[in-house]
Amino acid sequence: MDLLSFINFYLVPGIVLGAIYSLGAIGITLVFGVLRFAHLAHGDLATMGAFLVLALVSLLGMNPWVALPVSMAATAGLAVALHWLFYEHLRRRSAILTVIASLGVALMLRAVVQVVWGVDSQTYVGGITRPESYFGIRVKDREFWTLAATAALVVGLQLFLTFTRWGKAMRAMSDNPDLARLSGIDTRLTTALTWTIIGILSAAAGFFLGINTELKSLMGWYMLLPMFAAAILGGVGRVEGAVLGGMVIGIAEECSVLFLPSEYKSALAFAILLIMLAVRPTGLLRGKVL
Amino acid sequence: MEWIGLANYAVFMAIFIGIYAILALGLNIQWGLTGLFNAGIAGFFAVGAYTSAILTGPAMEGRLGGFELPVAVGWIGAMLVAGLIAWPIGKITLRFRSDYLAIATIGVAEIIRLVAKSEDWLTNSARGLNNLPRPFGDLDYFYSQLAYLGLVLLCLVVAYLLVEHQFRSPWGRMMRAIRDNETAAASLGKNIAFRRLEAFVFGACLMGLGGALLAHFNRSITPEGIDPMIATFLIWIMLILGGSGNNRGAILGTAVVWIIWSMTEIVTDQLPTEMAIQAKYIRMFLIGLMLQLVLRFRPEGLLPEDPTQRKAKAGKAP
Amino acid sequence: MSHTQTGSPILSVAGVTGGYGSGADILHGIDLTVGRHEIVGIVGPNGAGKSTALKAIFGLVQVRGGAIRFDDRDIAGWAPNRIVRCGIGYVPQVDNVFREMTVEENLEMGAFLRRSGVEAALQRIYTLFPDLVEKRRKPAGSLSGGQRQMVAFGRALMLDPQLLLLDEPTAGLSPRYCEQIFQIVRDVRAAGVAVLLVEQHAKQALSFCDRAYVLASGRNRAEGTGQGLLADREIAQMFLGG
């Protein structure tokens, strides 16, 4: 197989998938860092974001890309609501109970999607898209925009975390929550802010997965393992790590069909996860270990 | 004869409650005793079911198995293989906080599900393994059910005694004392680490047994037969509602949740067929909601842990 | 009891009892006062409740009885972030910096509640701790122990508190840094901030505190000037390990 074929059939899809996983992994690493628990409902939050776009497209005839920001806002609100309804009172008791609750929330989100939209596959727009060719590398329009939007979101988030007062407050909470409280940082607001960002990123991840493949009620749940593997691979609590981990796993998954049966793609993420935990739990970029 | 129908149904329910109670006890020793969050119960369940099926089922072309060994061997094999799979997972993740175990067990369950669906030579893929032998299967319907119920209850009693013994032993008390303090657990000596692994594996064995019991009751096992979401999640809510850390609570919770679950099925069965599919997911939503309500208002469950041995479950200090 | 200046004390603690969460009382009625420009120390054997006393003042520990007045306001039972707003800064013994954030970011976090004047506050801190200027963009975790303490102090000082609570500021530091820390405390006092500190190294602390209290088993045992307590052999033997 020549290089161009490899790039077109494995690398490009891998990079697109990697971008999607990165967005999800960033959300997971933020929850790990700022709120210190494994958010098992993360995948299904992405599913909800994707299907909200579908609702807007089918009910209002909006262009999916225009509907995306609306869904982001709605998903952000949903994430904050989920926290206040189901997680807040448990965090004071014990972190692991929050994880159990999040498993229940995942089930509930998924059930809502299944009741409202059913379990069959859906798409945003029908038809075939022709890829554009750039020096022989074939990239579809939507793949290009997926990558561009992901880059914009990641850069925007990093700027926010590095230069704004509230971004720094989030980092402080992730670094040392007790000291953050002592310094007068409002932890409730910071928490709400964190969930808002998570909602935005999850909606994007779900949407990009949906628009590049298809929409199914279990799409987010199946992403959960790769997203967690990516967050742990990169280093828990590090946004750059989540991006790195996401890209590695996305590309690895797409390339894995060269030597693994395609049904076992997700097994690769699992294997990477176990290896990292066994060998280097802090991840590639030395994050936290919970 | 109305009452025969009811009696049959009651025995049928009791068998399911018995099997799920064994699973709940397995989870109790993992979570209630040791604080380990196993989110992949369905995986260990499936492994047990398939192992027993392969060992005891009839031979088929192009497929591993058909050893037609006695059912008892199948069940022991189920427990062994489930334990064998639990061991490396536990070894790698137990030294961290339980969050990592949760993710790893989700992964294991997923892989097992994939194997069950795809590996023709092992599991016959979607068609599943059928014609499994069933103890007392040759008896009259009612008596066959009753006899199987007896077997299940026997297993349940043995499991209960074993697990209860673990809880009450001195090191069991110590486990519960450290259970809520994850940071302490990480820095403890090898002895404790070994015991925690042991608890995890033992719990997994019980889950494998449950899988085998169900497979032989139904005489078949297919990948679709165990909805992983339901299997894993139902056991969790059974345990939490019943009272984690309390073995009788586990059994009680199993009975209560299974009865509620069956009742909702009867209700949704009355609905027109267009709503039938949605009804299933509405039930799942309600179960998920029920867990949240229990966690909020009565996290210790119906039968809380023995208070004299319970450390304050206040969690982290403010 | 002699005050070294006139005017009401900035902090007065009277008969305070309390403990952690739902646990037993650790403090059994302690009294102490801090004047507006004093350095006051709390010393005593291990488990005396010294750190707990500080935490009670800052709202980190349940106060179940007694009164705590700061600048004429009753602050007992207030949450820490409300107390911070009033003008008390607290430097914990361990984990007292944001290790992954730069020195400057640590200071900025200290000033989170400020609406304005952050730049000026930064300048004041850098004047107080000139060593930090060249390290301002380095992660706090990469600094030496003594410099990390400076960052910890600086963070607490960014809001221009009138009272600084220090929990064992010299813990784990070499003698050279100990002396440096004591000098910093004097500089802080010179800048107009009262200091209440808990110290394990009783002798060193007493030698530079204006006044001090000796606590044991959650109760007051003695008080006096730093020099006075140092010279008292009985106290030294009973409570301060000879």
PDB file of C-alpha atoms in Angstrom, chain B residues 15-16 52 58 67 85 105 115 136 156 179 194 210 227 257 274 291 300:
ATOM      1  CA  ILE B  15     -35.432 -18.511  40.494  1.00  0.00           C
ATOM      2  CA  PHE B  16     -34.505 -15.173  38.968  1.00  0.00           C
ATOM      3  CA  SER B  52     -20.420 -23.449  31.413  1.00  0.00           C
ATOM      4  CA  PRO B  58     -23.410 -30.706  22.856  1.00  0.00           C
ATOM      5  CA  PHE B  67     -17.324 -31.559  25.903  1.00  0.00           C
ATOM      6  CA  ILE B  85     -10.396 -12.788  34.120  1.00  0.00           C
ATOM      7  CA  THR B 105     -14.471  -3.173  34.243  1.00  0.00           C
ATOM      8  CA  VAL B 115     -16.012 -11.651  21.736  1.00  0.00           C
ATOM      9  CA  PHE B 136     -33.915 -31.996  36.631  1.00  0.00           C
ATOM     10  CA  LEU B 156     -27.545 -18.953  47.339  1.00  0.00           C
ATOM     11  CA  ARG B 179     -12.896   0.917  52.648  1.00  0.00           C
ATOM     12  CA  PHE B 194      -3.809  -9.212  48.376  1.00  0.00           C
ATOM     13  CA  GLY B 210     -24.901 -16.633  38.418  1.00  0.00           C
ATOM     14  CA  ASP B 227     -28.472  -6.657  28.011  1.00  0.00           C
ATOM     15  CA  VAL B 257     -36.083  -4.440  42.595  1.00  0.00           C
ATOM     16  CA  GLU B 274     -45.921   0.909  18.864  1.00  0.00           C
ATOM     17  CA  LEU B 291     -31.005   4.953  41.775  1.00  0.00           C
ATOM     18  CA  GLU B 300     -27.559   3.333  53.193  1.00  0.00           C
TER      19      GLU B 300
END
